[in-house]
XYZ file of C-alpha atoms in Angstrom:
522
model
C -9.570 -22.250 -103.239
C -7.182 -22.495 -100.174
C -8.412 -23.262 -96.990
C -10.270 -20.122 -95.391
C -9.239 -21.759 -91.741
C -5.406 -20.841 -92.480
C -4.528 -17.387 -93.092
C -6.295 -14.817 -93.971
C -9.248 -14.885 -96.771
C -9.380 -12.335 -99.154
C -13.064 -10.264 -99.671
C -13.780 -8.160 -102.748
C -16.727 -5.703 -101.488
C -18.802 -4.112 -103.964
C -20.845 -1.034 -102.371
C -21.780 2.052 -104.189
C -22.365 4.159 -100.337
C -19.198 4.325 -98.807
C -20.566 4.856 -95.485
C -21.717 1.227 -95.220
C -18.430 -0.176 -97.175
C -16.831 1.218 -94.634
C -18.719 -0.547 -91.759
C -18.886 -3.717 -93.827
C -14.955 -3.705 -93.623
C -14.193 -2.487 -90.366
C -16.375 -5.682 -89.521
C -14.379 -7.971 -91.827
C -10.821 -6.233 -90.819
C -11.457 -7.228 -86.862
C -12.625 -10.940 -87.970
C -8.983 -11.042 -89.885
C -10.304 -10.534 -93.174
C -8.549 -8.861 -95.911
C -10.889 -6.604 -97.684
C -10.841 -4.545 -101.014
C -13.451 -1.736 -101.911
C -15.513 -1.489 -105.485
C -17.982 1.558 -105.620
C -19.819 0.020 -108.314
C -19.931 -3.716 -110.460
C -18.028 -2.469 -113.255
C -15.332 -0.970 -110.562
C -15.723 -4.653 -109.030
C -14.953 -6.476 -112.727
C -11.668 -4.345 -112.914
C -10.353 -5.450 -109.673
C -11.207 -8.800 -110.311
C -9.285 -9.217 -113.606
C -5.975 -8.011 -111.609
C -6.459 -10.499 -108.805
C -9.097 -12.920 -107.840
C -10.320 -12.619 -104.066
C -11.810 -16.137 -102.157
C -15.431 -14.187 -101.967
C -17.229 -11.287 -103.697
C -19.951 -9.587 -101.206
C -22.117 -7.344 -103.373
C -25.362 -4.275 -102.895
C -27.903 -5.331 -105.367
C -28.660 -1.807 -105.794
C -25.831 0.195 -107.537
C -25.269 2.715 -110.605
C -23.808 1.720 -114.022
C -23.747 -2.290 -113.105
C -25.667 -3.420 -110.193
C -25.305 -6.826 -108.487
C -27.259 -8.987 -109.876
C -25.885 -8.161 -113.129
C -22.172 -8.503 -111.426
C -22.964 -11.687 -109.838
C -23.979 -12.751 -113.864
C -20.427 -11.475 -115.218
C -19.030 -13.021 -112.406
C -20.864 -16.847 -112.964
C -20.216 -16.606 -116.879
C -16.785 -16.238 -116.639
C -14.582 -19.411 -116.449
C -11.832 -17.626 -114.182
C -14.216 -16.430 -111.869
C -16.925 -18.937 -111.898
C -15.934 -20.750 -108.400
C -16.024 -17.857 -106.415
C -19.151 -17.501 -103.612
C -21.112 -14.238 -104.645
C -22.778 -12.696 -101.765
C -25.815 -10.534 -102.093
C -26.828 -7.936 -100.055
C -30.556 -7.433 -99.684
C -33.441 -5.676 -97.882
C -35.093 -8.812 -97.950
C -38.314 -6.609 -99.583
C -39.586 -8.754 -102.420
C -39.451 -12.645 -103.226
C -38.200 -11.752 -106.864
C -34.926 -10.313 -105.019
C -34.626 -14.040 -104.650
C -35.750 -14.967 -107.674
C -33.257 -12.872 -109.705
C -30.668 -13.734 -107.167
C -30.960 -17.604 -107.980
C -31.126 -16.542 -111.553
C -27.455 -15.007 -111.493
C -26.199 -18.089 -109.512
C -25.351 -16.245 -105.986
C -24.585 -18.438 -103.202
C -26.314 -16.514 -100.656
C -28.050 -13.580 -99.021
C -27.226 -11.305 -96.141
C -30.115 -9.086 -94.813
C -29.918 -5.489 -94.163
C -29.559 -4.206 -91.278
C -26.926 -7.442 -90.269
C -25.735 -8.775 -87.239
C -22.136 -8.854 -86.873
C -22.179 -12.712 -85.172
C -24.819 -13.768 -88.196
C -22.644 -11.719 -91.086
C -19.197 -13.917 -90.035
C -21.038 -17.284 -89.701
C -22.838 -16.549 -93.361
C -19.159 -15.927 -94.282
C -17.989 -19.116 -93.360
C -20.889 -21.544 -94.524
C -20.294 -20.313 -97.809
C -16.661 -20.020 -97.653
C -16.448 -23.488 -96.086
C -19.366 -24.832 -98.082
C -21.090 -25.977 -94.656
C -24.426 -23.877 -95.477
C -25.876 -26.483 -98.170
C -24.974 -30.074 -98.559
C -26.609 -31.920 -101.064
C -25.992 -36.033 -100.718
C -28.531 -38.281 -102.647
C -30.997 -36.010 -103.485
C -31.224 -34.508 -100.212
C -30.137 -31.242 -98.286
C -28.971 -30.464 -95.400
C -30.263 -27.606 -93.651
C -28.870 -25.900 -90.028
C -31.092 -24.760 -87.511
C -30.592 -23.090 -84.105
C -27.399 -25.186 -83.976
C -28.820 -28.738 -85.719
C -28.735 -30.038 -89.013
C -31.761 -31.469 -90.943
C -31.798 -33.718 -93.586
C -34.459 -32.911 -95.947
C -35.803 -35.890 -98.492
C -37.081 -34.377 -101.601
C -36.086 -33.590 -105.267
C -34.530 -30.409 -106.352
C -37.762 -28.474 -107.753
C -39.772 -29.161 -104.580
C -36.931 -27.871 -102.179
C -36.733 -25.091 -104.418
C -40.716 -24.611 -103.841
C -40.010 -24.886 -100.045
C -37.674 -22.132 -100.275
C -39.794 -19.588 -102.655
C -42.543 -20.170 -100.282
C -40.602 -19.811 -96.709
C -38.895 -16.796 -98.335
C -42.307 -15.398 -99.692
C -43.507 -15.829 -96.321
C -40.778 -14.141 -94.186
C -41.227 -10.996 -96.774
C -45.124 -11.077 -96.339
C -44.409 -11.166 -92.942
C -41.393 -8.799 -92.760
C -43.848 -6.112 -94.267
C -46.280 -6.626 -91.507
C -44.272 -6.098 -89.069
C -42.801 -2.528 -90.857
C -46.604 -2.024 -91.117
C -47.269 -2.361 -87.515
C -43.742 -0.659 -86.697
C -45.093 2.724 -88.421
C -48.319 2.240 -87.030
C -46.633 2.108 -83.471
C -44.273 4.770 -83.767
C -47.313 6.992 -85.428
C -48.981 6.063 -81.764
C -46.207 6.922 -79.403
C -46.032 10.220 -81.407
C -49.824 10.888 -80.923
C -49.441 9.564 -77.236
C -46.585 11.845 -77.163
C -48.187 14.758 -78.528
C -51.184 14.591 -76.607
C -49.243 14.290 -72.940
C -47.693 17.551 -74.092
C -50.677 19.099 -74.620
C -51.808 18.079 -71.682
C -48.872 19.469 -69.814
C -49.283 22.636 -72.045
C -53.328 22.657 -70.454
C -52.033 21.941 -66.582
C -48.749 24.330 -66.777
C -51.246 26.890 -67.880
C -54.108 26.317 -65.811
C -51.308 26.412 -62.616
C -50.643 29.984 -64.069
C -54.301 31.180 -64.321
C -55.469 29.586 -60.989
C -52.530 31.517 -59.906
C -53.654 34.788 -61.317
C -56.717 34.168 -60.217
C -55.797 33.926 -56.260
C -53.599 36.829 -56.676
C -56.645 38.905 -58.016
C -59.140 37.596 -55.510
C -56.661 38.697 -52.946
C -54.966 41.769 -53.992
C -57.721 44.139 -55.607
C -55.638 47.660 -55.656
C -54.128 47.959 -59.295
C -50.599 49.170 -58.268
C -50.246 45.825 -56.245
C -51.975 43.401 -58.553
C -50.217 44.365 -61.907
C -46.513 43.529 -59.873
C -47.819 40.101 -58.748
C -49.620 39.136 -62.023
C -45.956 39.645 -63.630
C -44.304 37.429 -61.456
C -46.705 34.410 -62.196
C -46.614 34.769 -65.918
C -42.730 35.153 -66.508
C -42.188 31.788 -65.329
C -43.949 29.705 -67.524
C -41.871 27.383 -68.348
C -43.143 26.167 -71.984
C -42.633 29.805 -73.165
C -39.089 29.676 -72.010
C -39.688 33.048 -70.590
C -36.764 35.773 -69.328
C -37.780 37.263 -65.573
C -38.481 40.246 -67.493
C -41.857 41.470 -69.286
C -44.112 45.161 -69.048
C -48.028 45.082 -68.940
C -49.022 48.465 -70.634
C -52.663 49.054 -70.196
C -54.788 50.659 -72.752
C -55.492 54.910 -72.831
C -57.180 56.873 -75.351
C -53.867 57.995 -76.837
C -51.982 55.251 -76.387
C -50.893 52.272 -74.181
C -49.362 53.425 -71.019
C -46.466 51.130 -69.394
C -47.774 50.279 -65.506
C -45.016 47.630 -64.857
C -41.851 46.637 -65.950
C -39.993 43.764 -64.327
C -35.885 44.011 -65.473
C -35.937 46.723 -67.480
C -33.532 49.467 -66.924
C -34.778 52.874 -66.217
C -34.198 54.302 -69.700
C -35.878 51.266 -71.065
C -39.079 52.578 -68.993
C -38.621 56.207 -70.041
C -38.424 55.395 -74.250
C -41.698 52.831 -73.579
C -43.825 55.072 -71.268
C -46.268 55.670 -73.757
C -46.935 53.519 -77.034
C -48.857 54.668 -79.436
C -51.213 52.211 -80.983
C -49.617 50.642 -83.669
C -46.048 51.537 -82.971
C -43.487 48.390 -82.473
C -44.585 44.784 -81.335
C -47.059 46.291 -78.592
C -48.704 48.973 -80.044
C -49.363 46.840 -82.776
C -50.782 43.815 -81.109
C -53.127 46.723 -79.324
C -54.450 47.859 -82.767
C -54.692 44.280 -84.065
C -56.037 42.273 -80.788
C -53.783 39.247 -81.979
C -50.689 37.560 -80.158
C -47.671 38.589 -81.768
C -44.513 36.407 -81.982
C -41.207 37.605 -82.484
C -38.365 35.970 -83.006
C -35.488 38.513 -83.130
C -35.729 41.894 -82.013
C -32.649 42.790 -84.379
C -33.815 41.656 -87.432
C -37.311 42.382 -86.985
C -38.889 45.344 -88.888
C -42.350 45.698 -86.789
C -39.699 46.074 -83.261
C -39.335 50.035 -83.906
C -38.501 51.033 -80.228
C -35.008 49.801 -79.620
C -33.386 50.562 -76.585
C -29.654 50.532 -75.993
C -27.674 47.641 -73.810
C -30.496 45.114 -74.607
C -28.927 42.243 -75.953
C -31.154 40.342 -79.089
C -34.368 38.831 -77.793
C -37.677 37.668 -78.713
C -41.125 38.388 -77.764
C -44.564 37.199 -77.207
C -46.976 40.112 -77.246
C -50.627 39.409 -75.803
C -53.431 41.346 -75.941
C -55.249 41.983 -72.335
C -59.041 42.190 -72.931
C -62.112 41.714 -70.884
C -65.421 41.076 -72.286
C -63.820 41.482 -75.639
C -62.578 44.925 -75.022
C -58.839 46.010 -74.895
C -57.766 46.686 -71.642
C -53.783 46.573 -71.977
C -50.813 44.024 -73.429
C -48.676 42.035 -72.012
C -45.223 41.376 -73.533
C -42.907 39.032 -72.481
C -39.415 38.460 -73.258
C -37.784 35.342 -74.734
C -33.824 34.380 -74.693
C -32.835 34.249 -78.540
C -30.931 30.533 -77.574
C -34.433 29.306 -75.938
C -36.989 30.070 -78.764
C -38.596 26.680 -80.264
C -41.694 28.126 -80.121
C -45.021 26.161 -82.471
C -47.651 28.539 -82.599
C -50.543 25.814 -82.606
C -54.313 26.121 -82.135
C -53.759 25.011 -78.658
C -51.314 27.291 -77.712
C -52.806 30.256 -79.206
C -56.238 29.483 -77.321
C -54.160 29.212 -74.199
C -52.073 32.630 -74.528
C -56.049 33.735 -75.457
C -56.898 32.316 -72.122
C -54.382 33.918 -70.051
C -54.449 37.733 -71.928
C -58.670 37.220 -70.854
C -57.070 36.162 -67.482
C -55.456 38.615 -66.809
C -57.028 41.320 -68.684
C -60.176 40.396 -66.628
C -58.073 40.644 -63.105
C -56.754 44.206 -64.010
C -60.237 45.368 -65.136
C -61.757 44.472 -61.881
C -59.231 46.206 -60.311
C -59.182 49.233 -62.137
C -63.578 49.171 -61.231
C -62.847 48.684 -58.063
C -60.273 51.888 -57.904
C -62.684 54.040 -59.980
C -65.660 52.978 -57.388
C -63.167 53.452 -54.219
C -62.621 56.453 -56.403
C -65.590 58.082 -56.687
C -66.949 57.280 -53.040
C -63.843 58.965 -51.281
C -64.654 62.093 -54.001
C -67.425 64.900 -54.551
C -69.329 63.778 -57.739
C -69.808 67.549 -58.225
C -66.512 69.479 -57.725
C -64.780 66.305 -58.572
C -63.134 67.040 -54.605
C -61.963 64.966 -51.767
C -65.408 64.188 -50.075
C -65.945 64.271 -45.953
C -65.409 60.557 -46.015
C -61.948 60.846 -47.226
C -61.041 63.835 -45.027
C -62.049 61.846 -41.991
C -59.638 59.044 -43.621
C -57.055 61.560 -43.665
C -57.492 64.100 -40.754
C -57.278 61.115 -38.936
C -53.736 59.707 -40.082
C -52.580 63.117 -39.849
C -54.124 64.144 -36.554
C -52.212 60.610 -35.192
C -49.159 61.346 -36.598
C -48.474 64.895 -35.273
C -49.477 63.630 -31.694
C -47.118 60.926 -32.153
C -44.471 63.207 -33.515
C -45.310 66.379 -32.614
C -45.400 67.667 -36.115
C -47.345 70.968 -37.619
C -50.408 70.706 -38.534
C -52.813 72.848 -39.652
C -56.872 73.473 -40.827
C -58.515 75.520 -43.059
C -62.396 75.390 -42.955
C -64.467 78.350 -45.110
C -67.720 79.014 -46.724
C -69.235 81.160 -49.234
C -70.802 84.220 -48.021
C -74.236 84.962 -48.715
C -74.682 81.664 -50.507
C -78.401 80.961 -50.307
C -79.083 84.468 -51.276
C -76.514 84.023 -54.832
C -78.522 80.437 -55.259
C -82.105 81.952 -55.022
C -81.155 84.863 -57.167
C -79.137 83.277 -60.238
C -80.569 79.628 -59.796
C -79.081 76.297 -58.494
C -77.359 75.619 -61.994
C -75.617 79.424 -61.224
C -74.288 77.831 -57.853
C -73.176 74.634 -58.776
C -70.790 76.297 -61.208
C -69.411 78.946 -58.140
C -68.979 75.645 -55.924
C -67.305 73.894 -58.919
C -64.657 76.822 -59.526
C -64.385 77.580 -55.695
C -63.132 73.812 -55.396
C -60.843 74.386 -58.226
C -59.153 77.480 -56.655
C -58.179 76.036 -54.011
C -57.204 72.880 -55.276
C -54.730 75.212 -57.397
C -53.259 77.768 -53.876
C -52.419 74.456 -51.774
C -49.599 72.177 -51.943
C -49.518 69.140 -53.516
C -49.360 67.328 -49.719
C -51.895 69.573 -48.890
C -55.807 68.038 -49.708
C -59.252 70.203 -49.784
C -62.235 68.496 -49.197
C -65.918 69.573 -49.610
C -67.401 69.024 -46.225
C -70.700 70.189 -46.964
C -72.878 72.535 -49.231
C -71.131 75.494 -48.996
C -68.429 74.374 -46.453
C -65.074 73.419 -47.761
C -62.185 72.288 -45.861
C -57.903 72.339 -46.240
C -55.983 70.137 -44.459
C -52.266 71.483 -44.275
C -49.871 68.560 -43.218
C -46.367 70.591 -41.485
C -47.939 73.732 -41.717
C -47.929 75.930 -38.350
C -51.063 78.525 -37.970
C -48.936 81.413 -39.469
C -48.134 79.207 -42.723
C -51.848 78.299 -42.893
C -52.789 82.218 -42.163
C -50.937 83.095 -45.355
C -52.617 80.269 -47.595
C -55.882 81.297 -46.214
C -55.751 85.379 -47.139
C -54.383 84.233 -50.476
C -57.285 82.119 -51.394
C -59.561 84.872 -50.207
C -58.031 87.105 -52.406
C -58.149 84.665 -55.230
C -62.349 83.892 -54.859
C -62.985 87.587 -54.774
C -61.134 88.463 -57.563
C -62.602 85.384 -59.897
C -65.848 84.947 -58.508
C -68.887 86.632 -58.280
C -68.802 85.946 -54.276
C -67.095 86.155 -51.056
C -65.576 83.406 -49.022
C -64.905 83.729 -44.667
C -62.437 80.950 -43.682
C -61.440 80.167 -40.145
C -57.981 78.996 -39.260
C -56.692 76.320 -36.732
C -53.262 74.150 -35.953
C -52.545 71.171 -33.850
C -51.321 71.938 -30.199
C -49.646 69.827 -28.063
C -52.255 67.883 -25.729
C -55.148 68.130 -27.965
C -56.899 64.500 -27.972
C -59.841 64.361 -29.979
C -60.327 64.915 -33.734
C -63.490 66.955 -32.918
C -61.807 69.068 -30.449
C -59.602 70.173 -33.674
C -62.425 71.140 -36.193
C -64.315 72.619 -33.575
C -62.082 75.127 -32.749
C -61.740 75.322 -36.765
C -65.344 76.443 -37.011
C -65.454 78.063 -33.959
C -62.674 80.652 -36.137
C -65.262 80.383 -38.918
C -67.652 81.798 -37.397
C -65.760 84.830 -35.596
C -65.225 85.398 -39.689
C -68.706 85.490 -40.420
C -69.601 87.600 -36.932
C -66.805 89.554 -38.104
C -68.295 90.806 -41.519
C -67.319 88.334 -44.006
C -65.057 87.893 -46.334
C -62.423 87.644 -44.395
C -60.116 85.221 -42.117
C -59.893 84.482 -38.349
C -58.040 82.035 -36.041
């Protein structure tokens, strides 16, 4: 064999992955080696018959000949006997070095290998400076020094086994304790995004939960509870969503943040179980969907809306459906995993918020009912005091028309001893509903007391309000069994007081009533 140090040596690889014969090379081509690739042993055995390389570096594990069984061919055969064999192992089990001894290899490279520790294997083989044997004794390098070790053959041999059994024993271990690490930075990794996950969501109902304690009218709320929930940021959210709360025929939208208009027309009413919403209303589940496009259950498609997703939660307080909420997702931005823990926090935050909007709608039903007549269903005299007042401001501020109606019903105690109290509530119940009908809708009538009723006529002058008042006259006597006398007022310049304005009101009243009845005065 010539001289490695001059020229060139030649290196037969055999390597059944081509990937890593490829890396072997490029390694060997930059350190000036020549190189020549064998997919498998018998592949190797074919080159090696049509010329002999200076070193054969061989897998152990390969298909129809593997290396051990190369290495054998290789030893047996006269021609090829002087040439260093190579093995390359995973350094798994001592019998890897067992067989490997058996077959007569020269040495061992471990995978993975370091490029500086591959080349100087190379060259203690090549250059036979790896083992030395002089009188019964071997030489062994070091970190750099050699040692001369005294003993016979079999007991080096022992040394070996048992230093080679050793680093495997311990080679396992450490895999062992490698899995058993990375298995810990996944759990540690796992559980600090769950607790982000917890704190990103709690942020979002603490939120909610200001926003509610501050803002308790239901057209207000519903805006700012959409603005907190379309940016959280693990749901990889679009600024757009619609809360749709819950009716008996269906769920009504109440806010839709960008959504074109025709988007809000086709989704103003949802029938339960109809598309994503509808259907997450009839189930009381969060619904996930991925594509809009390809998904069956998405029935209400509306044009220019590019593919999306959706999460779909149900809004309930004290397990009772109060609306959904349905947020949008960017088709490029949905990884979502559906775990326990996120499905008990998108739980969380449809009780959240289904609780806020509850509250809110209470409180409008209560503000409801104690501005309105529990009877005729009416504007009460608290709320015409609310109103006469904004109005009375604004026309002596601006000078604008304004004009009152106040009537009663003729006769009244009389009609209620006669046909019974039961008798009058139903006149007062369809009086209140006349005249809800002959006034404007920026007009308001208010029951101001037992029999009294009042109109408040915003822009009207006296001769506008004159007309309203015969026709709703008319109208009582013709579907009632009584009469009605109204008195007529408007707004003139200089008039301070509120009371100075229904005064003269009823003072017209009652010219009605001295007057004969039935009839109107001003």
């Amino acid at each position: 064999m010539r001289d490695p140090t001059h020229g060139s040596l030649s290196i037969l690889i055999a390597e059944d992955s081509r990937t890593q014969a490829e890396q072997l090379r490029f390694i060997l081509e930059n350190n000036g080696y020549e190189v020549r690739l064998a997919l498998n042993g018998r592949e190797a055995l074919a080159m090696l018959a049509e010329q002999i390389p200076e070193l054969v570096i061989s897998d152990i594990n390969m298909p129809e000949m593997d290396g051990y069984e190369l290495c054998t061919q290789i030893k047996s055969d006269r021609t090829l006997a002087e040439i260093p064999v190579i093995l390359v192992t995973a350094l798994s089990e001592t019998r890897d070095l067992l067989q490997g001894l058996e077959c007569g290899a020269d040495s061992y490279i471990t995978k993975p290998y370091d490029e500086a520790d591959l080349i100087k294997g190379i060259k203690q083989v090549v250059e036979g400076e790896k083992l030395l044997l002089e009188n019964n004794s071997l030489m062994v390098p070091f970190h750099g020094e050699s040692y001369r070790i005294n003993n016979n053959a079999s007991n080096i041999l022992n040394f070996l086994i048992t230093t080679y059994d050793l680093a495997v024993k311990k080679n396992i271990f450490l895999a062992a304790a490698n899995v058993l690490l990375y298995d810990e930075i996944a759990e540690r990794k796992s559980v600090e995004e769950r607790i982000l996950r917890n704190n990103e969501f709690l942020t979002i109902l603490h939120k909610i939960s200001i926003v509610a304690s501050e803002t308790i009218e239901l057209d207000l709320l519903i805006p700012e509870i959409m603005k907190a929930v379309t940016v959280i940021g693990m749901l990889k959210c679009e600024p757009k969503g619609t809360i749709f709360l819950a009716g008996e025929d269906g769920l009504h939208l109440a806010c839709g943040i960008g959504h074109s208009q025709e988007f809000k027309e086709k989704h103003r009413l949802v029938p339960y179980g109809t598309c994503l919403c509808g259907l997450s209303a009839k189930t009381g589940e969060v619904v996930i969907s991925m594509n809009s496009e390809t998904d069956s259950r998405h029935t209400l498609q509306s044009c220019g809306m590019d593919p999306h997703g959706h999460i779909i939660i149900p809004l309930k307080a004290k397990n009772r459906l109060v609306g959904v909420l349905s947020l949008s997702l960017a088709l490029e931005d949905i990884q979502l995993e559906i775990d326990s823990q996120m499905s008990a926090l998108l739980a969380a935050l449809g009780q959240q918020v289904g609780l806020a909007i509850d509250n809110a709608r209470l409180y409008e039903q209560t503000r409801i009912s104690s501005l309105h007549d529990p009877l005729t269903g009416i504007a009460n005299r608290r709320m015409m005091e609310i109103l006469l007042n904004k109005q009375f401001s604004l026309s002596k501020r601006n000078n604008n028309p304004l004009s009152l109606l106040m009537f009663d019903i003729d006769h009244f105690k009389r009609y209620n001893d006669t046909m019974g109290h039961v008798e009058g509530d139903k006149v007062l119940v369809v009086i209140a509903q006349i005249a809800a009908e002959e006034i404007r809708e920026t007009d308001t009538v208010f029951r101001y007391g037992g029999e009294e009723f009042l109109i408040l006529l915003p822009g009207e002058p006296l001769s506008s309000a004159l007309v309203i008042a015969e026709r709703l006259r008319s109208a009582v006597e013709r579907q009632t069994p009584v009469t009605i006398s109204l008195g007529a007022a408007s707004y003139v310049q200089g008039m301070e007081q509120i009371e100075e304005f229904v005064v003269k009101t009823d003072d017209a009243l009652y010219r009605a009533k001295q007057n004969g009845r039935n009839r109107v005065e001003s």
